[in-house]
PDB file of C-alpha atoms in Angstrom:
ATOM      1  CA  UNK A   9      35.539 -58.774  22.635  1.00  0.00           C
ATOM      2  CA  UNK A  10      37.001 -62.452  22.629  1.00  0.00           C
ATOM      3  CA  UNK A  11      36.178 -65.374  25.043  1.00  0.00           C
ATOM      4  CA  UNK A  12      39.878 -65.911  25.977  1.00  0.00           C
ATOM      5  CA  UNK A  13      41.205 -69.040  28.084  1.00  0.00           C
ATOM      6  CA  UNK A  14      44.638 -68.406  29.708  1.00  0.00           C
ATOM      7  CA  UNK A  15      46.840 -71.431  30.476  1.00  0.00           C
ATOM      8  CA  UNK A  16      49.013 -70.237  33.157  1.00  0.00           C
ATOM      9  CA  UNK A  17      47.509 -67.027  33.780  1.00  0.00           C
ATOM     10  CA  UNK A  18      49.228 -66.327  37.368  1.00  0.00           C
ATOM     11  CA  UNK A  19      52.847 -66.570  35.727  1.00  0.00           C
ATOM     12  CA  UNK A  20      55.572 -63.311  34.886  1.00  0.00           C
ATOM     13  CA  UNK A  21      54.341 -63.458  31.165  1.00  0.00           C
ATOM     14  CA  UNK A  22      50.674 -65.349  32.053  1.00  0.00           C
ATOM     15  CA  UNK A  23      49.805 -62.546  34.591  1.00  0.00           C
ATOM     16  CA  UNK A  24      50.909 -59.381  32.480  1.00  0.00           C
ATOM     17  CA  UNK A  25      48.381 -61.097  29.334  1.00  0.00           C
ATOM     18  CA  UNK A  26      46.097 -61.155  31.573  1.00  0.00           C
ATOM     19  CA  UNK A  27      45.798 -57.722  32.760  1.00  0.00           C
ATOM     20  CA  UNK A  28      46.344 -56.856  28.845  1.00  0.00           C
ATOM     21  CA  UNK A  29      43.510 -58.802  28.005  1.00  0.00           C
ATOM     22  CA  UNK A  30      41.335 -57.633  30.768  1.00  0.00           C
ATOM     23  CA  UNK A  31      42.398 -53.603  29.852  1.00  0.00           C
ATOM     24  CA  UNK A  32      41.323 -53.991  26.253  1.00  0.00           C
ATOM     25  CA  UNK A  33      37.929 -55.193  27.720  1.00  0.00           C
ATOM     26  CA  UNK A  34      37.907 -59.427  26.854  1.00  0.00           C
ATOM     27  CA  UNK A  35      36.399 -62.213  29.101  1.00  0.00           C
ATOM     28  CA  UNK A  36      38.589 -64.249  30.408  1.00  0.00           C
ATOM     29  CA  UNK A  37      38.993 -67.657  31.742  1.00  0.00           C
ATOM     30  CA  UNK A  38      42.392 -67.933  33.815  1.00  0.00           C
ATOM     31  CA  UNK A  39      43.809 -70.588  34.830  1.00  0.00           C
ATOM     32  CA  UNK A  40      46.421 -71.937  36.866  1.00  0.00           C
ATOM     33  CA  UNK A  41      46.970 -74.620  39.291  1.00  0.00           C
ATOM     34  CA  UNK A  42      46.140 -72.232  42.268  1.00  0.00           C
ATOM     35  CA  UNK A  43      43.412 -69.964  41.781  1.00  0.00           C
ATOM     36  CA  UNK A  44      44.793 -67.478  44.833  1.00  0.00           C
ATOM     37  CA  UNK A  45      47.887 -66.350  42.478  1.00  0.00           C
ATOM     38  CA  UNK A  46      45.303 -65.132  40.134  1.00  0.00           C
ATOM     39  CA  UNK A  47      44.801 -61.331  39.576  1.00  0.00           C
ATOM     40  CA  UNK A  48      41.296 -60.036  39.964  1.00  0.00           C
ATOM     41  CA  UNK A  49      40.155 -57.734  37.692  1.00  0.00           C
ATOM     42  CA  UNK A  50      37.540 -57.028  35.601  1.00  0.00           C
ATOM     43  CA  UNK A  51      36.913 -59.751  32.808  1.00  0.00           C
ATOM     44  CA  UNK A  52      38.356 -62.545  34.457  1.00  0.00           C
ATOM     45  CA  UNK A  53      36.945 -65.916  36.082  1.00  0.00           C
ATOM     46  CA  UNK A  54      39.197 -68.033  38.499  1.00  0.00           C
ATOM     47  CA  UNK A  55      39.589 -71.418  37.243  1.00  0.00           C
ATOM     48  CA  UNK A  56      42.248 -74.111  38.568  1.00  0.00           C
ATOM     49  CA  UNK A  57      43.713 -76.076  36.095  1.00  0.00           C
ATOM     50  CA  UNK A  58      46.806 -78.492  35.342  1.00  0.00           C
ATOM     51  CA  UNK A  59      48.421 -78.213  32.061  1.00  0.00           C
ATOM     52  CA  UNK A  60      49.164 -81.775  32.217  1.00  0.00           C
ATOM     53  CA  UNK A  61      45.499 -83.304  32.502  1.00  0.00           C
ATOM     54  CA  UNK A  62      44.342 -83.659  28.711  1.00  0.00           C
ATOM     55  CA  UNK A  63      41.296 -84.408  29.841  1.00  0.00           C
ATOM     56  CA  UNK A  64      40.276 -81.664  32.530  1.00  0.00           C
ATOM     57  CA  UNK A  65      41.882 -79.201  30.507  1.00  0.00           C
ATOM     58  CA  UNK A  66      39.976 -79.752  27.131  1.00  0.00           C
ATOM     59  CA  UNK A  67      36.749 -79.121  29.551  1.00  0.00           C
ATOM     60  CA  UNK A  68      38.314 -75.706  30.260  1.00  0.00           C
ATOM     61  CA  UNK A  69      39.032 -74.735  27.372  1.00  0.00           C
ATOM     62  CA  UNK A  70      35.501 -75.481  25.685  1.00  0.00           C
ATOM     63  CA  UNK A  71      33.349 -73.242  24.631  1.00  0.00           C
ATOM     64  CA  UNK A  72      36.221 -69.985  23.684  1.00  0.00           C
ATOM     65  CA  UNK A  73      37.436 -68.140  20.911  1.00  0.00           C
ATOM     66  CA  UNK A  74      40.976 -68.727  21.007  1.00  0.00           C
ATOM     67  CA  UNK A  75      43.232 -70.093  24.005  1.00  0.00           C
ATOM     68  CA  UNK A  76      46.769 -68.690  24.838  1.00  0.00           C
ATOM     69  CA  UNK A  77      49.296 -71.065  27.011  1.00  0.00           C
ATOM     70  CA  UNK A  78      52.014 -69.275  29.063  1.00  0.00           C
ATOM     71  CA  UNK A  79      53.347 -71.978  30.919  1.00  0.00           C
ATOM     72  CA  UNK A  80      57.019 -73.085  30.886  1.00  0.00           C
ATOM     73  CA  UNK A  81      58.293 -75.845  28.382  1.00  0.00           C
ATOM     74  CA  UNK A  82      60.114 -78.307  30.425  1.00  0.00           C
ATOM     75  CA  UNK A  83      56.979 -78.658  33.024  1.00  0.00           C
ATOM     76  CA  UNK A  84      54.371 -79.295  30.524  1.00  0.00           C
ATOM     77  CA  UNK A  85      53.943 -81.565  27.594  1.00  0.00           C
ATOM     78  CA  UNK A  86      53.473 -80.310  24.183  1.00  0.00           C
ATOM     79  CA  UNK A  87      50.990 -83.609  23.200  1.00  0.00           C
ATOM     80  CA  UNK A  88      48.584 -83.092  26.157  1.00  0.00           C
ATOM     81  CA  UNK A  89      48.467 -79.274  25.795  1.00  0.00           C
ATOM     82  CA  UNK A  90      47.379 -79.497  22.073  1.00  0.00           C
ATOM     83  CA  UNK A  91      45.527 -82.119  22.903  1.00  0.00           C
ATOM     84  CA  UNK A  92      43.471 -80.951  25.183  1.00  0.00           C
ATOM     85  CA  UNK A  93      43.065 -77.487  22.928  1.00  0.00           C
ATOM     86  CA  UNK A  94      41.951 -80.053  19.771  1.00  0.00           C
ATOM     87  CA  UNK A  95      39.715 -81.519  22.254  1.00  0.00           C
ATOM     88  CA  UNK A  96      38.309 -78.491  23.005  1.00  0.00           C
ATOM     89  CA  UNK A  97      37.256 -77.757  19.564  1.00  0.00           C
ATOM     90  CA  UNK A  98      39.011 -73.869  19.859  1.00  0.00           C
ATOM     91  CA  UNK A  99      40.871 -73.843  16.481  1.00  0.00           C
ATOM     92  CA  UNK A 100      42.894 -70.483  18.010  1.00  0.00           C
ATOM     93  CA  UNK A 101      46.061 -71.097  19.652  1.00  0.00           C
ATOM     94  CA  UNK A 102      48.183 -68.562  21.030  1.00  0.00           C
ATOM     95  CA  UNK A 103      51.580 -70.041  22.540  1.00  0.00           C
ATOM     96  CA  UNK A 104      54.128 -68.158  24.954  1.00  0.00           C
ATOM     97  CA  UNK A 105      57.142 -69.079  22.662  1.00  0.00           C
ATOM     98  CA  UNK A 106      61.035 -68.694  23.646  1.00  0.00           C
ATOM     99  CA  UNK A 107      64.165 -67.318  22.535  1.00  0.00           C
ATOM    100  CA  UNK A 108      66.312 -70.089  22.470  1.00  0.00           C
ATOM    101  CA  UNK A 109      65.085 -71.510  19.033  1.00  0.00           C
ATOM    102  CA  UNK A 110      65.491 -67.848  17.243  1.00  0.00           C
ATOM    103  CA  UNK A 111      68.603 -67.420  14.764  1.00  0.00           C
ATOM    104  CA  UNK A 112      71.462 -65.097  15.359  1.00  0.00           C
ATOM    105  CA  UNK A 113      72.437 -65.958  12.163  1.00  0.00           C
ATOM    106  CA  UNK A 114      71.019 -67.937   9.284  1.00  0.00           C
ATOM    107  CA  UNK A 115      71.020 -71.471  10.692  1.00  0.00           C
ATOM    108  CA  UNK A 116      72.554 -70.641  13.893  1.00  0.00           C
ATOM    109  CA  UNK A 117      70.574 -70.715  16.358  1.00  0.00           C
ATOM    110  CA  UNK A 118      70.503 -68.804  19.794  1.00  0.00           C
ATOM    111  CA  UNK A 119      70.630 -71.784  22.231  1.00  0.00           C
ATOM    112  CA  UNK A 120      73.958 -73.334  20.334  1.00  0.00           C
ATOM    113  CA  UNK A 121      76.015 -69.979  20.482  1.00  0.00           C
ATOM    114  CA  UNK A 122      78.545 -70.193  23.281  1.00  0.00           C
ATOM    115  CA  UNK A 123      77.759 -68.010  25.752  1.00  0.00           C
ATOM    116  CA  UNK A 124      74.135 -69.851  25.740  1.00  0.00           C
ATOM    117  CA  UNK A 125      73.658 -70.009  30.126  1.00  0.00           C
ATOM    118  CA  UNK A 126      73.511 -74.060  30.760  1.00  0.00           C
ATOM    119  CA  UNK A 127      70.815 -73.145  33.065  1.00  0.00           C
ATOM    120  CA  UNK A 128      68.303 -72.184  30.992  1.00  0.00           C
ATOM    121  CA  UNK A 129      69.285 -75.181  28.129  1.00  0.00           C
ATOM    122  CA  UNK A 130      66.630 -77.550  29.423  1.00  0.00           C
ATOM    123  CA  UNK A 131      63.763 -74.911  29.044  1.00  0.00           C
ATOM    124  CA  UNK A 132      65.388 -73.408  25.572  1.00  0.00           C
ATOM    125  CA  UNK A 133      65.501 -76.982  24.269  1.00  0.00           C
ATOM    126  CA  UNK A 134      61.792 -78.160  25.381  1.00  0.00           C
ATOM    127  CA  UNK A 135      60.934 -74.816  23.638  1.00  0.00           C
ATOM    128  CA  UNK A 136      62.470 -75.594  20.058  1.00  0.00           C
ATOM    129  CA  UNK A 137      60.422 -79.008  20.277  1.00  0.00           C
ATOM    130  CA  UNK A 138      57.523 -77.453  21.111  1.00  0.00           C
ATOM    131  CA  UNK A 139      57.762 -75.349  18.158  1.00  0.00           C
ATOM    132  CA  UNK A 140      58.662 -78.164  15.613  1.00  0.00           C
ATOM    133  CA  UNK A 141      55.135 -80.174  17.145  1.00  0.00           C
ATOM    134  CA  UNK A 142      53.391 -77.181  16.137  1.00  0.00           C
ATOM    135  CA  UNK A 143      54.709 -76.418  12.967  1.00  0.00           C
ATOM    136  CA  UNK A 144      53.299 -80.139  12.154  1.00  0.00           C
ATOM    137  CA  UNK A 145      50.256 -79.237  13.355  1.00  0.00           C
ATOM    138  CA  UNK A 146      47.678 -78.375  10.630  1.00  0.00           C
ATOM    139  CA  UNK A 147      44.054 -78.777  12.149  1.00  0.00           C
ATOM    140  CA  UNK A 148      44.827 -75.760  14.744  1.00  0.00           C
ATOM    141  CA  UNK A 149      45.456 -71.569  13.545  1.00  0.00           C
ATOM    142  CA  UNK A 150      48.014 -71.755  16.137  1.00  0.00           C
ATOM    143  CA  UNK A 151      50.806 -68.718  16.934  1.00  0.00           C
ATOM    144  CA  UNK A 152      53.932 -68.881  18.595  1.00  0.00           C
ATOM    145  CA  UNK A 153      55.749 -66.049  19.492  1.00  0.00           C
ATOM    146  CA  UNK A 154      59.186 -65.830  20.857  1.00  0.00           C
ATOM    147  CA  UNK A 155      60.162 -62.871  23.165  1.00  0.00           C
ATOM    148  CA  UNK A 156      64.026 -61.456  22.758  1.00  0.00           C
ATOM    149  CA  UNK A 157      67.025 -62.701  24.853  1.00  0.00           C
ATOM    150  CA  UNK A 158      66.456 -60.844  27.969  1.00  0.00           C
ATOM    151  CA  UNK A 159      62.437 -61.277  28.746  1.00  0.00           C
ATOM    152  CA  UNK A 160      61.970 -59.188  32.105  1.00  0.00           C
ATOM    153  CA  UNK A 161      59.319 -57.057  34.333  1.00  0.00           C
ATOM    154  CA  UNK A 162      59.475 -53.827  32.383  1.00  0.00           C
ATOM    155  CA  UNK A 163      56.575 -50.851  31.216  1.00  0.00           C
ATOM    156  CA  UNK A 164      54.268 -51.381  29.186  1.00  0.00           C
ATOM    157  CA  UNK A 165      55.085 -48.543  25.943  1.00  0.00           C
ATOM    158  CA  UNK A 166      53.119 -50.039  23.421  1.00  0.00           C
ATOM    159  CA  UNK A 167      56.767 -49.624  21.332  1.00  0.00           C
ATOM    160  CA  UNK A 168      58.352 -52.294  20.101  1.00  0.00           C
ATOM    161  CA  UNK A 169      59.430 -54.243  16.741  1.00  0.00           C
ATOM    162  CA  UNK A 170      58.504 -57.814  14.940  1.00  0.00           C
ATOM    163  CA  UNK A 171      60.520 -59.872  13.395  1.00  0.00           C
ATOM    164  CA  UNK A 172      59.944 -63.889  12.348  1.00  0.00           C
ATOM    165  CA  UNK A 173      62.658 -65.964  13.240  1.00  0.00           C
ATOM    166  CA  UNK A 174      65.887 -63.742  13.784  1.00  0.00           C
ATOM    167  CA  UNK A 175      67.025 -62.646  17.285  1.00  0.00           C
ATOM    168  CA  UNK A 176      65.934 -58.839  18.010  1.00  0.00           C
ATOM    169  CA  UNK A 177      68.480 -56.752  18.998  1.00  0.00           C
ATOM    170  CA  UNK A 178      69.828 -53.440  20.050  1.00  0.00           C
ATOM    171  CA  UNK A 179      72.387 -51.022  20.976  1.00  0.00           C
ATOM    172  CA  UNK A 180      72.492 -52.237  24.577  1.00  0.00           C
ATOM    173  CA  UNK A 181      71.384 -55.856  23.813  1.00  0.00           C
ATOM    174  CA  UNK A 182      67.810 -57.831  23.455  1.00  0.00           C
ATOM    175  CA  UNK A 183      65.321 -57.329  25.131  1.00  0.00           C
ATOM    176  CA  UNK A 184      61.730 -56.623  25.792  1.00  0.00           C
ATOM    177  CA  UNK A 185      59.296 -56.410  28.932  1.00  0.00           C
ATOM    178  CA  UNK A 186      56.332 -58.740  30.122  1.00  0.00           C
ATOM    179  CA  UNK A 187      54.195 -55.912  29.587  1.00  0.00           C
ATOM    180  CA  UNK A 188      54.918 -54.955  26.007  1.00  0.00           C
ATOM    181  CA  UNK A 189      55.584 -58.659  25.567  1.00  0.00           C
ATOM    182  CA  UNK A 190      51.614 -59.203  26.373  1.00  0.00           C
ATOM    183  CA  UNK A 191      50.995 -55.704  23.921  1.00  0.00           C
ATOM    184  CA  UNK A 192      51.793 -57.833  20.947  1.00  0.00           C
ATOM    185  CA  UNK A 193      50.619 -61.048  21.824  1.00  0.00           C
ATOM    186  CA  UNK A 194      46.816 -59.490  22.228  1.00  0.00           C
ATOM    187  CA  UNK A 195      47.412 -57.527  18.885  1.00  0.00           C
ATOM    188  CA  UNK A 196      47.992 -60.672  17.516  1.00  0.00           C
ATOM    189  CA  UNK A 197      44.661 -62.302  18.651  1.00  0.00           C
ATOM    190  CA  UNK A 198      42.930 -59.196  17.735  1.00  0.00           C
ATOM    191  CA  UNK A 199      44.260 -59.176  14.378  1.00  0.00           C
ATOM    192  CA  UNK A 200      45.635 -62.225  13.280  1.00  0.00           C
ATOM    193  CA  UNK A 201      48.774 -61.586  10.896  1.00  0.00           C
ATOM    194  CA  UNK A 202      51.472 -64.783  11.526  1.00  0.00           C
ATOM    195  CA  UNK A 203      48.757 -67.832  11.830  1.00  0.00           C
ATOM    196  CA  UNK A 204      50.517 -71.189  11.682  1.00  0.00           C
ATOM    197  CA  UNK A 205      53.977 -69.021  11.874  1.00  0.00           C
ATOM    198  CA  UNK A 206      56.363 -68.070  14.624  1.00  0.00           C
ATOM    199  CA  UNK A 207      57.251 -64.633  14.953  1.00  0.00           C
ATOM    200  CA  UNK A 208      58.910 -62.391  17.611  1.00  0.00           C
ATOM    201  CA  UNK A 209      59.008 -59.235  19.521  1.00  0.00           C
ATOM    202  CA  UNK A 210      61.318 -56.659  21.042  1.00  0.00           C
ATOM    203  CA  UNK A 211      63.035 -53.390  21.098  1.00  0.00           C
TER     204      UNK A 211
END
């Protein structure tokens, strides 16, 4: 059993970790900026936090075994969340990755293929940066792991593959659900196999 603290824990990926966590019996600190979104079940304490306060956050996070951020890219800021996580003095980091940044082919990337939706650019492209802070980042065992291309409210079947930086895919595409998403992301804190790496999940 791990003392867990969950950056965004009310969120489509934040809220499916938790109840994974919570299920395989951890204590949990989850927080998001309003407490009310927050599932309760057993394990888990309420807390509201802001991704973007360094400060406040580090005083969250104190005091845990690892901490796992599921918040979205473009609204947070990759300096203040390791930041506060350094200030913390947690040396596990567990980071909601994307898709964008994975290769469909040996140097190309996902985001720069055509048929990339212009929609989701802004939160692809805050994702890849993310990732290249963290692979600078040496002080920290952090994780990032990227979900496939279509990243949706699913079942949780425990079945799924890994892969490091290539694009999963599959007959009908590339997927994977929030649930089985959150399956692989608690294996990983449980047993630790891609520290300081990027990898990624899906059918």
């Amino acid at each position: 059993m791990a003392q867990v603290a969950l950056i965004g824990a009310s969120g489509d990926a934040g809220s499916r970790i938790l109840a994974e966590l919570s299920h395989r019996g951890h204590q949990i600190t989850a927080i998001a900026r309003h407490t009310d979104k927050i599932a309760a079940l057993p394990g888990v304490t309420p807390k509201q936090g802001d991704a973007n306060d360094q400060q406040a956050l580090g005083a969250l996070l104190k005091g845990h075994d690892a901490v796992i951020s599921a918040v979205p890219f473009s609204a947070s800021d990759v300096k203040k969340l390791v930041g506060a996580v350094r200030d913390s003095g947690v040396a596990r980091y567990l980071v909601v990755g994307g898709a964008g940044s994975l290769e469909v082919a040996p140097g190309e990337k996902v985001i720069d293929q055509p048929d990339f939706p212009e929609a989701y650019k802004p939160e692809a492209s805050a994702g890849g940066e993310f990732l290249d802070f963290l692979r600078g980042v040496n002080d920290l065992e952090w994780t990032f792991l990227s979900p496939s291309a279509e990243f949706v409210p699913g079942e949780r079947t425990g079945v799924f593959r890994l892969g490091q930086n290539e694009l999963l895919t599959h007959d009908a595409g590339s997927s994977i659900s929030f649930e089985d998403y959150a399956v692989a992301l608690v294996d990983e804190l449980e047993k630790p196999r891609h520290v300081n790496q990027r990898f990624t999940v899906g059918y």
